[in-house]
Structures are given as structure tokens and as C-alpha cells.
Short mmCIF file of C-alpha atoms and ligand atoms in Angstrom, two decimals:
data_model
loop_
_atom_site.label_atom_id
_atom_site.label_comp_id
_atom_site.label_asym_id
_atom_site.label_seq_id
_atom_site.Cartn_x
_atom_site.Cartn_y
_atom_site.Cartn_z
CA UNK Z 74 -64.63 45.97 70.73
CA UNK Z 75 -63.03 48.98 72.39
CA UNK Z 76 -61.14 51.59 70.35
CA UNK Z 77 -58.05 52.75 72.19
CA UNK Z 78 -56.88 55.43 69.81
CA UNK Z 79 -57.18 56.63 66.23
CA UNK Z 80 -55.43 58.71 63.60
CA UNK Z 81 -56.47 60.52 60.45
CA UNK Z 82 -53.69 60.68 57.89
CA UNK Z 83 -53.49 62.50 54.58
CA UNK Z 84 -52.73 60.25 51.62
CA UNK Z 85 -53.14 60.77 47.86
CA UNK Z 86 -55.52 59.04 45.48
CA UNK Z 87 -54.84 57.74 41.97
CA UNK Z 88 -55.23 61.28 40.59
CA UNK Z 89 -52.65 62.53 43.10
CA UNK Z 90 -55.33 64.34 45.05
CA UNK Z 91 -55.54 64.53 48.79
CA UNK Z 92 -57.74 62.05 50.61
CA UNK Z 93 -57.87 60.48 54.06
CA UNK Z 94 -56.78 57.26 55.67
CA UNK Z 95 -58.18 56.40 59.09
CA UNK Z 96 -56.41 54.09 61.51
CA UNK Z 97 -57.84 52.77 64.76
CA UNK Z 98 -56.01 50.85 67.44
CA UNK Z 99 -57.42 48.39 69.95
CA UNK Z 100 -56.36 47.70 73.50
CA UNK Z 101 -54.47 44.59 72.32
CA UNK Z 102 -52.10 46.88 70.48
CA UNK Z 103 -53.45 46.07 67.02
CA UNK Z 104 -54.12 48.68 64.36
CA UNK Z 105 -56.51 48.65 61.39
CA UNK Z 106 -56.38 51.09 58.49
CA UNK Z 107 -58.78 52.08 55.74
CA UNK Z 108 -58.63 54.73 53.07
CA UNK Z 109 -61.35 56.53 51.21
CA UNK Z 110 -61.59 57.09 47.43
CA UNK Z 111 -62.89 60.25 45.74
CA UNK Z 112 -65.42 60.77 42.97
CA UNK Z 113 -65.31 63.40 40.24
CA UNK Z 114 -68.81 63.05 38.81
CA UNK Z 115 -70.61 63.21 42.12
CA UNK Z 116 -74.30 63.07 42.94
CA UNK Z 117 -75.55 66.17 44.74
CA UNK Z 118 -76.87 64.09 47.65
CA UNK Z 119 -73.65 62.23 48.41
CA UNK Z 120 -72.22 62.40 51.92
CA UNK Z 121 -70.08 65.51 52.44
CA UNK Z 122 -66.33 65.25 51.96
CA UNK Z 123 -64.05 67.19 54.31
CA UNK Z 124 -60.61 68.20 53.10
CA UNK Z 125 -57.75 66.87 55.18
CA UNK Z 126 -57.23 70.15 57.04
CA UNK Z 127 -60.81 70.29 58.29
CA UNK Z 128 -60.95 66.52 58.80
CA UNK Z 129 -57.95 66.65 61.13
CA UNK Z 130 -58.75 69.98 62.81
CA UNK Z 131 -58.48 70.15 66.59
CA UNK Z 132 -62.25 70.58 66.74
CA UNK Z 133 -62.92 67.44 64.70
CA UNK Z 134 -60.38 65.32 66.54
CA UNK Z 135 -61.85 66.42 69.86
CA UNK Z 136 -65.34 65.44 68.73
CA UNK Z 137 -64.18 62.11 67.33
CA UNK Z 138 -62.32 61.32 70.56
CA UNK Z 139 -65.70 60.32 71.97
CA UNK Z 140 -65.23 56.93 70.26
CA UNK Z 141 -62.25 56.14 72.48
CA UNK Z 142 -62.78 53.74 75.35
CA UNK Z 143 -66.34 52.88 74.37
CA UNK Z 144 -67.48 49.36 73.71
CA UNK Z 145 -69.37 48.81 70.47
CA UNK Z 146 -70.96 45.44 69.88
CA UNK Z 147 -71.56 45.78 66.15
CA UNK Z 148 -70.62 47.88 63.12
CA UNK Z 149 -74.17 49.19 63.11
CA UNK Z 150 -73.94 50.41 66.72
CA UNK Z 151 -70.57 52.02 65.97
CA UNK Z 152 -71.94 53.73 62.86
CA UNK Z 153 -75.02 54.92 64.74
CA UNK Z 154 -72.74 56.46 67.31
CA UNK Z 155 -70.83 58.30 64.56
CA UNK Z 156 -74.07 59.48 62.99
CA UNK Z 157 -75.20 60.95 66.29
CA UNK Z 158 -71.82 62.53 66.87
CA UNK Z 159 -72.00 64.15 63.44
CA UNK Z 160 -75.58 65.26 63.89
CA UNK Z 161 -76.02 66.73 60.38
CA UNK Z 162 -78.06 65.51 57.45
CA UNK Z 163 -75.21 65.10 55.00
CA UNK Z 164 -72.32 64.35 57.41
CA UNK Z 165 -70.76 67.75 56.93
CA UNK Z 166 -69.63 68.04 60.56
CA UNK Z 167 -67.35 65.00 60.81
CA UNK Z 168 -67.07 64.41 57.05
CA UNK Z 169 -68.61 61.41 55.30
CA UNK Z 170 -65.12 60.45 54.12
CA UNK Z 171 -63.77 60.47 57.68
CA UNK Z 172 -66.77 58.54 58.99
CA UNK Z 173 -66.42 55.88 56.31
CA UNK Z 174 -62.71 55.50 57.14
CA UNK Z 175 -63.65 54.87 60.77
CA UNK Z 176 -66.50 52.58 59.85
CA UNK Z 177 -64.39 50.37 57.55
CA UNK Z 178 -61.52 50.20 60.04
CA UNK Z 179 -63.92 49.25 62.82
CA UNK Z 180 -65.40 46.49 60.62
CA UNK Z 181 -61.87 45.21 59.92
CA UNK Z 182 -61.07 45.21 63.65
CA UNK Z 183 -64.27 43.33 64.45
CA UNK Z 184 -63.61 40.77 61.73
CA UNK Z 185 -60.15 40.20 63.15
CA UNK Z 186 -61.54 39.83 66.65
CA UNK Z 187 -64.01 37.24 65.39
CA UNK Z 188 -61.22 35.42 63.54
CA UNK Z 189 -63.14 35.78 60.27
CA UNK Z 190 -62.39 36.92 56.75
CA UNK Z 191 -63.80 40.41 56.18
CA UNK Z 192 -66.36 39.09 53.69
CA UNK Z 193 -67.48 36.38 56.10
CA UNK Z 194 -67.80 38.89 58.90
CA UNK Z 195 -69.74 41.43 56.79
CA UNK Z 196 -72.01 38.65 55.66
CA UNK Z 197 -72.89 37.67 59.25
CA UNK Z 198 -73.22 41.26 60.30
CA UNK Z 199 -75.52 42.46 57.49
CA UNK Z 200 -76.54 39.80 54.98
CA UNK Z 201 -77.35 36.65 56.96
CA UNK Z 202 -80.38 35.84 54.81
CA UNK Z 203 -78.34 35.78 51.62
CA UNK Z 204 -76.44 32.53 50.98
CA UNK Z 205 -72.68 33.15 51.09
CA UNK Z 206 -71.06 31.51 48.08
CA UNK Z 207 -67.62 29.99 48.36
CA UNK Z 208 -66.57 31.65 45.15
CA UNK Z 209 -68.26 34.91 44.24
CA UNK Z 210 -68.52 35.29 40.47
CA UNK Z 211 -69.77 38.80 39.81
CA UNK Z 212 -70.24 40.33 36.40
CA UNK Z 213 -67.18 42.58 36.09
CA UNK Z 214 -68.04 46.04 34.78
CA UNK Z 215 -64.77 47.18 33.22
CA UNK Z 216 -64.52 50.65 31.79
CA UNK Z 217 -62.30 50.43 28.69
CA UNK Z 218 -62.97 53.73 26.94
CA UNK Z 219 -63.19 56.86 29.07
CA UNK Z 220 -65.04 60.07 28.28
CA UNK Z 221 -67.01 62.78 30.07
CA UNK Z 222 -65.38 64.24 33.14
CA UNK Z 223 -62.91 61.35 33.33
CA UNK Z 224 -61.08 62.12 30.10
CA UNK Z 225 -59.94 64.94 27.88
CA UNK Z 226 -61.69 63.98 24.68
CA UNK Z 227 -64.92 64.67 22.77
CA UNK Z 228 -67.06 61.88 24.27
CA UNK Z 229 -70.05 63.00 26.34
CA UNK Z 230 -70.60 59.51 27.71
CA UNK Z 231 -68.30 58.93 30.66
CA UNK Z 232 -67.74 55.19 30.48
CA UNK Z 233 -67.83 52.50 27.79
CA UNK Z 234 -67.67 49.23 29.68
CA UNK Z 235 -67.44 45.57 28.86
CA UNK Z 236 -69.47 43.37 31.19
CA UNK Z 237 -67.61 40.15 31.76
CA UNK Z 238 -69.42 37.03 32.90
CA UNK Z 239 -67.18 35.24 35.39
CA UNK Z 240 -69.41 32.27 36.16
CA UNK Z 241 -67.03 29.87 34.41
CA UNK Z 242 -64.08 30.96 36.56
CA UNK Z 243 -62.98 34.35 37.78
CA UNK Z 244 -59.29 34.03 37.00
CA UNK Z 245 -59.79 32.91 33.45
CA UNK Z 246 -62.29 35.70 32.87
CA UNK Z 247 -59.87 38.31 34.21
CA UNK Z 248 -57.17 36.92 31.90
CA UNK Z 249 -59.54 37.22 28.93
CA UNK Z 250 -60.35 40.78 29.93
CA UNK Z 251 -56.66 41.72 30.15
CA UNK Z 252 -56.09 40.24 26.70
CA UNK Z 253 -59.13 42.10 25.37
CA UNK Z 254 -57.96 45.40 26.88
CA UNK Z 255 -54.55 44.99 25.25
CA UNK Z 256 -55.98 44.05 21.86
CA UNK Z 257 -58.33 47.04 22.04
CA UNK Z 258 -55.26 49.21 22.62
CA UNK Z 259 -53.52 47.71 19.56
CA UNK Z 260 -56.60 48.24 17.44
CA UNK Z 261 -57.02 51.86 18.52
CA UNK Z 262 -53.34 52.57 17.87
CA UNK Z 263 -53.75 51.35 14.30
CA UNK Z 264 -57.10 53.04 13.76
CA UNK Z 265 -55.91 56.42 15.00
CA UNK Z 266 -52.31 55.99 13.79
CA UNK Z 267 -50.81 56.60 17.22
CA UNK Z 268 -47.24 55.31 17.36
CA UNK Z 269 -46.59 55.56 21.11
CA UNK Z 270 -48.57 55.08 24.27
CA UNK Z 271 -52.30 55.74 24.05
CA UNK Z 272 -53.73 58.47 26.24
CA UNK Z 273 -55.83 57.08 29.06
CA UNK Z 274 -58.51 58.51 31.34
CA UNK Z 275 -59.01 58.41 35.10
CA UNK Z 276 -60.08 54.77 35.29
CA UNK Z 277 -57.47 53.35 32.92
CA UNK Z 278 -59.67 53.28 29.83
CA UNK Z 279 -58.40 54.67 26.52
CA UNK Z 280 -59.15 58.32 25.88
CA UNK Z 281 -59.36 59.46 22.26
CA UNK Z 282 -61.59 61.65 20.10
CA UNK Z 283 -64.18 59.54 18.30
CA UNK Z 284 -66.48 60.33 15.37
CA UNK Z 285 -69.45 60.43 17.70
CA UNK Z 286 -70.66 59.15 21.08
CA UNK Z 287 -71.50 55.73 19.67
CA UNK Z 288 -68.41 54.95 17.61
CA UNK Z 289 -66.72 53.32 20.65
CA UNK Z 290 -69.68 50.93 20.79
CA UNK Z 291 -69.05 49.88 17.19
CA UNK Z 292 -65.37 49.30 17.95
CA UNK Z 293 -66.09 47.30 21.11
CA UNK Z 294 -68.89 45.20 19.55
CA UNK Z 295 -66.72 44.30 16.54
CA UNK Z 296 -63.77 43.35 18.71
CA UNK Z 297 -65.90 41.18 21.00
CA UNK Z 298 -67.17 39.33 17.93
CA UNK Z 299 -63.75 39.07 16.36
CA UNK Z 300 -62.31 37.55 19.54
CA UNK Z 301 -65.18 35.06 19.83
CA UNK Z 302 -66.26 36.51 23.19
CA UNK Z 303 -69.90 37.22 22.39
CA UNK Z 304 -71.03 34.54 24.84
CA UNK Z 305 -69.29 35.99 27.86
CA UNK Z 306 -68.82 39.72 27.14
CA UNK Z 307 -71.61 42.28 26.93
CA UNK Z 308 -71.52 46.07 26.86
CA UNK Z 309 -72.53 48.75 29.33
CA UNK Z 310 -72.44 52.53 29.47
CA UNK Z 311 -72.23 55.03 32.27
CA UNK Z 312 -73.59 58.19 30.69
CA UNK Z 313 -73.18 60.17 33.95
CA UNK Z 314 -75.75 62.41 32.29
CA UNK Z 315 -75.90 65.01 35.06
CA UNK Z 316 -72.56 66.19 33.65
CA UNK Z 317 -74.08 67.15 30.28
CA UNK Z 318 -77.45 68.38 31.53
CA UNK Z 319 -78.06 72.09 31.57
CA UNK Z 320 -81.23 74.17 31.43
CA UNK Z 321 -83.54 71.16 30.98
CA UNK Z 322 -81.60 69.98 27.95
CA UNK Z 323 -78.86 67.44 27.34
CA UNK Z 324 -75.85 68.74 25.42
CA UNK Z 325 -75.11 65.50 23.62
CA UNK Z 326 -73.04 65.09 20.47
CA UNK Z 327 -73.02 68.86 19.96
CA UNK Z 328 -76.84 69.07 19.99
CA UNK Z 329 -79.34 70.15 22.61
CA UNK Z 330 -81.66 67.22 23.30
CA UNK Z 331 -84.87 67.03 25.28
CA UNK Z 332 -85.43 64.12 27.66
CA UNK Z 333 -87.61 62.46 25.01
CA UNK Z 334 -85.01 62.80 22.28
CA UNK Z 335 -82.29 61.39 24.52
CA UNK Z 336 -84.59 58.52 25.48
CA UNK Z 337 -85.08 57.76 21.76
CA UNK Z 338 -81.31 57.85 21.28
CA UNK Z 339 -80.82 55.22 24.00
CA UNK Z 340 -83.67 53.06 22.69
CA UNK Z 341 -82.14 53.01 19.23
CA UNK Z 342 -78.74 52.21 20.73
CA UNK Z 343 -80.25 49.17 22.46
CA UNK Z 344 -81.62 48.10 19.04
CA UNK Z 345 -78.48 48.83 17.08
CA UNK Z 346 -76.11 47.18 19.58
CA UNK Z 347 -77.65 43.92 20.79
CA UNK Z 348 -74.66 43.48 23.11
CA UNK Z 349 -75.58 46.64 24.99
CA UNK Z 350 -77.07 45.46 28.26
CA UNK Z 351 -76.95 48.31 30.78
CA UNK Z 352 -76.92 52.09 30.98
CA UNK Z 353 -76.00 53.84 34.20
CA UNK Z 354 -77.27 57.36 34.90
CA UNK Z 355 -78.74 57.74 31.40
CA UNK Z 356 -80.41 60.94 32.57
CA UNK Z 357 -79.64 63.61 35.10
CA UNK Z 358 -80.30 62.93 38.77
CA UNK Z 359 -83.04 65.57 38.58
CA UNK Z 360 -84.79 63.80 35.69
CA UNK Z 361 -86.11 60.46 36.99
CA UNK Z 362 -88.93 60.61 34.41
CA UNK Z 363 -86.30 60.00 31.75
CA UNK Z 364 -85.22 56.80 33.49
CA UNK Z 365 -88.85 55.63 33.73
CA UNK Z 366 -89.59 56.34 30.08
CA UNK Z 367 -86.69 54.16 28.91
CA UNK Z 368 -87.08 51.37 31.46
CA UNK Z 369 -90.76 50.97 30.61
CA UNK Z 370 -89.86 50.46 26.95
CA UNK Z 371 -87.04 47.92 27.20
CA UNK Z 372 -87.09 44.24 28.02
CA UNK Z 373 -84.19 42.45 29.62
CA UNK Z 374 -81.96 45.51 29.87
CA UNK Z 375 -80.66 47.20 32.97
CA UNK Z 376 -80.98 50.86 33.90
CA UNK Z 377 -78.70 51.70 36.76
CA UNK Z 378 -78.94 54.51 39.29
CA UNK Z 379 -75.77 56.12 40.59
CA UNK Z 380 -75.98 59.92 41.05
CA UNK Z 381 -79.73 59.31 41.21
CA UNK Z 382 -79.59 56.95 44.17
CA UNK Z 383 -76.25 57.76 45.89
CA UNK Z 384 -76.18 54.49 47.88
CA UNK Z 385 -79.14 55.65 49.96
CA UNK Z 386 -81.73 53.05 50.94
CA UNK Z 387 -84.70 55.47 50.78
CA UNK Z 388 -83.71 56.76 47.34
CA UNK Z 389 -83.22 53.20 46.11
CA UNK Z 390 -86.70 52.39 47.39
CA UNK Z 391 -88.18 55.53 45.86
CA UNK Z 392 -86.73 55.07 42.40
CA UNK Z 393 -87.25 51.32 42.30
CA UNK Z 394 -90.91 51.78 43.22
CA UNK Z 395 -91.61 54.26 40.39
CA UNK Z 396 -89.90 52.01 37.85
CA UNK Z 397 -86.88 54.25 37.23
CA UNK Z 398 -84.19 51.63 37.90
CA UNK Z 399 -83.65 47.90 38.00
CA UNK Z 400 -79.96 48.15 38.89
CA UNK Z 401 -78.04 50.28 41.34
CA UNK Z 402 -74.46 51.35 41.94
CA UNK Z 403 -73.23 50.93 45.50
CA UNK Z 404 -70.37 53.21 46.57
CA UNK Z 405 -69.76 53.20 50.32
CA UNK Z 406 -68.35 56.72 50.27
CA UNK Z 407 -71.58 58.09 48.80
CA UNK Z 408 -73.27 56.82 51.96
CA UNK Z 409 -70.52 57.57 54.49
CA UNK Z 410 -70.78 54.44 56.67
CA UNK Z 411 -70.59 50.71 56.01
CA UNK Z 412 -73.99 50.02 57.57
CA UNK Z 413 -75.75 52.59 55.42
CA UNK Z 414 -74.14 51.11 52.31
CA UNK Z 415 -75.30 47.66 53.48
CA UNK Z 416 -78.82 48.92 54.01
CA UNK Z 417 -78.90 50.38 50.49
CA UNK Z 418 -77.90 46.92 49.20
CA UNK Z 419 -80.66 45.26 51.20
CA UNK Z 420 -83.19 47.84 50.06
CA UNK Z 421 -82.27 47.05 46.45
CA UNK Z 422 -82.42 43.28 46.90
CA UNK Z 423 -85.81 43.51 48.53
CA UNK Z 424 -87.13 45.15 45.37
CA UNK Z 425 -85.38 42.92 42.87
CA UNK Z 426 -82.89 45.66 41.93
CA UNK Z 427 -79.46 44.32 40.99
CA UNK Z 428 -76.54 45.74 42.97
CA UNK Z 429 -73.21 46.68 41.41
CA UNK Z 430 -70.47 47.44 43.93
CA UNK Z 431 -68.29 50.21 42.58
CA UNK Z 432 -64.96 51.95 42.89
CA UNK Z 433 -64.54 55.73 42.43
CA UNK Z 434 -62.59 57.46 39.70
CA UNK Z 435 -60.00 58.60 42.27
CA UNK Z 436 -58.96 55.35 43.94
CA UNK Z 437 -56.73 54.25 46.80
CA UNK Z 438 -55.19 50.86 47.55
CA UNK Z 439 -58.12 49.98 49.80
CA UNK Z 440 -59.92 46.86 48.58
CA UNK Z 441 -62.78 46.80 51.11
CA UNK Z 442 -65.47 46.93 48.40
CA UNK Z 443 -64.51 43.50 47.11
CA UNK Z 444 -65.38 41.89 50.44
CA UNK Z 445 -68.59 43.89 50.61
CA UNK Z 446 -69.53 42.59 47.17
CA UNK Z 447 -68.87 38.99 48.13
CA UNK Z 448 -70.67 39.31 51.48
CA UNK Z 449 -73.81 40.58 49.72
CA UNK Z 450 -73.45 38.27 46.71
CA UNK Z 451 -73.85 41.36 44.55
CA UNK Z 452 -74.62 40.99 40.87
CA UNK Z 453 -71.79 43.15 39.61
CA UNK Z 454 -68.43 44.66 40.44
CA UNK Z 455 -67.34 47.88 38.75
CA UNK Z 456 -63.58 48.34 39.03
CA UNK Z 457 -62.23 50.03 35.90
CA UNK Z 458 -59.75 48.76 33.33
CA UNK Z 459 -57.41 45.90 34.19
CA UNK Z 460 -54.37 48.14 34.52
CA UNK Z 461 -52.32 50.29 36.90
CA UNK Z 462 -53.85 51.03 40.34
CA UNK Z 463 -57.16 49.41 39.26
CA UNK Z 464 -55.38 46.04 39.21
CA UNK Z 465 -55.44 45.97 43.03
CA UNK Z 466 -59.18 45.33 43.07
CA UNK Z 467 -58.90 42.60 40.42
CA UNK Z 468 -56.21 40.88 42.48
CA UNK Z 469 -58.28 41.05 45.65
CA UNK Z 470 -61.16 39.47 43.75
CA UNK Z 471 -58.83 36.60 42.84
CA UNK Z 472 -57.75 36.29 46.47
CA UNK Z 473 -61.18 36.05 48.01
C1 2PG S 651 -69.18 56.82 38.37
C2 2PG S 651 -67.84 56.86 39.05
C3 2PG S 651 -67.03 55.62 38.99
P1 2PG S 651 -66.84 59.02 39.95
O1 2PG S 651 -69.69 57.83 37.90
O2 2PG S 651 -69.82 55.78 38.36
O3 2PG S 651 -66.88 55.09 37.71
O4 2PG S 651 -67.13 58.00 38.77
O5 2PG S 651 -66.12 58.28 41.02
O6 2PG S 651 -66.05 60.14 39.33
O7 2PG S 651 -68.18 59.49 40.45
MG1 MG S 652 -71.69 56.51 37.56
#
């Protein structure tokens, strides 16, 4: 596959903030485009993000022009070329966002050349040893109540998610989720006496002040029971705890907690809410001991690394091997290329760590992650509330 030309265009994400779209053209006159989302609660080891001005500077374009006219046999060889061209540890020269845009567009071009669906192509390219299912039925991680940095309310926890089992049919499950999301809205309107539209956070979940960090769990558990969904809906949290960690303490519910105290808080939440299955980033990325202390004391629950592992195969290996995580978030833009994201997935699978392919809080219309999830038969798919721009990912899931 030879790249004839490319462009880097400024577009805006779901928060109206600047991000990049990368287009590449081939000698047959075809063009392939990909756009890159943006995170707000970011891990410190994520690939660097260049703003549009630097991304499209004469210097950067000149450097990137080295991809033109070259023949790359695989996504991996293309990505390796980009990595060499960048030459830095965290992709700050070319920009991890720019590199990912190239990498996804190249994968799309290759899939087209092979006459394959993107998921089929990615499967052959990276995940040959994993059986490719005709219908992928991931657990959908849907964030229905937003807090933390994603909302303007008093919740320290960033995301209160329902985990929807789709094994009995994806479309029906999505329909149930939409119904559940709407009935949650009705309930919250009554409970908080809000006559008009409810305020929502960055990922489409409702954003209100609650009595404490666990009141949303009571509301969600009760509603799941009331709607007879206890068999197919569970609960999950993304604490994004780096955002409330300061000076070796967690500022949680207005109190300063030690790692041990926060661990106890989570352990009692698991007891109090039997539907609670997973907690993502329960502790700061600089506090892996916290993860270990909780994971060693629970059975059948999932502790998920996100800021801790930043879609990096060595970090996944490191934290899986010390017993800090048994689940991991995969966000291609944390890694900066498709092949590095794929290798983080493989690293997780090798160690029995469940992979959850995830969006970012600032999203674009790009639905690449859905194909990546199917290609790797990932356990979960985290794509926000079934509303507004988030709906694009749900619809792509129905398509593939
Ligand atoms: C997270 C993500 C997505 P952000 O923390 O998991 O939900 O948020 O994209 O802001 O990092
Ligand atoms: Mg997270």
C-alpha cells in the first residue's frame, strides 16, 4: 500500500474543542479519513497530544511527508515507520494524536485494498489466534450519571455505569438501555423536582448534586430491580481517582482519606451493592498498592486500569503481574498507534485480563474502536450514554 498524499485537518470534538482529522490518499485516487478523540481525565503517561497549529506546522508536515511514496506491507510496519520518524518516548514530536490519525486511516486503506470489513482486517492483522465471532456481544459499559471532571456537580466519582449483557441480542439490549436511560431521567426529574431538561455531563450521563458519592448507586440499583433487569444489568464505576488525589490523600466526600480508608470504602460498597461488578481507576495512577489491596480481597469483581495502564503493553504486564488489575481500558489515543493498542490488548489477554475498548469524553464521529473491539473479541465496550453524539458508536455496533 503506497500513500500518495495526506492532509491534517482541524475539526471539533463533542465538547467543541479542537482536534485533528487525518486523511490519506492512495495512488488509485481513494481517500481514507480518521479523527481522534480527546480525554479530559488523562493519565500522565499517555501519548502526547499536539494542538492543531503544531500538528500542521510546516516542520511537522515536512517530517510526515516521508510516508509518501513508500510501500508498507502491514499496519505494524507503517506504525513502526511513524515511531521512528517521531523518535521521542511519548510521541511529542509528531503528536500521538496525529500518529493515531495516520495509523487508523492506513488500516482503513489496507482493509479496503484487501476487500475486507475493518474488523475482519484488524483481526487478521493482529488477532489471528482469537476466534472471530460473527456477532460480537460485548458487555456495554454505559455511563449514566456523570461526576468528577466530566460534570459540574458534587460527585467525586467520575462515572456511574450500567453494564449491559448483550449475549441475548445486541439490538434488544441497546433498546433496553435506551429505555432505562429515559426512565432514569424521569425518576431524577421527580426526585429533584426539575421541571425542564436535566443537566448532563460530557458523556451524556445526568449531572446533579447527590447526597453523597454512593447515592447514585442506590438510585441505579433500585431502578434496575424495579425494571426487572437484574439478570442482564450490573453496575460499574470509574472513580478516575487521580483527579481527587492530592498529597498522598484522597479528597473524597469532603474528607481526606488514606489509601487504606478508601480501600475499605470500596470493599463496603461491593458488599452493600451486590450489583456492583467493576471499579475503574479506584486509586491514583501513582498508587498501585491501593489496587492490589482491594483486588486481593474481592472475589469475582473487576478492577480496571485506565490512567494506570494507558493502553501500554508493558504497563498492562506490570500491573497484571503484581495483581493490581484484572481488567483494562483500551483507548487507542492513549497509545498513539493502532498496533500499540493491539499489543496492549494481546498483553492483557495473555494474562487473563479482560479488555474494555473505550471512547474518550471528547468524542468525534469516528467509530474505529467498535471494529477494534470486534476484531479482538474484547469483553467490554465503553461508549457513554445512549444519547446525542454517543449514539454513533451504538449504531456502529448494531451495523457490525
Ligand atoms: C475515562 C474517560 C472516558 P477521559 O476516564 O475513562 O470515559 O474519560 O476521556 O476524559 O479520560
Ligand atoms: Mg477512566
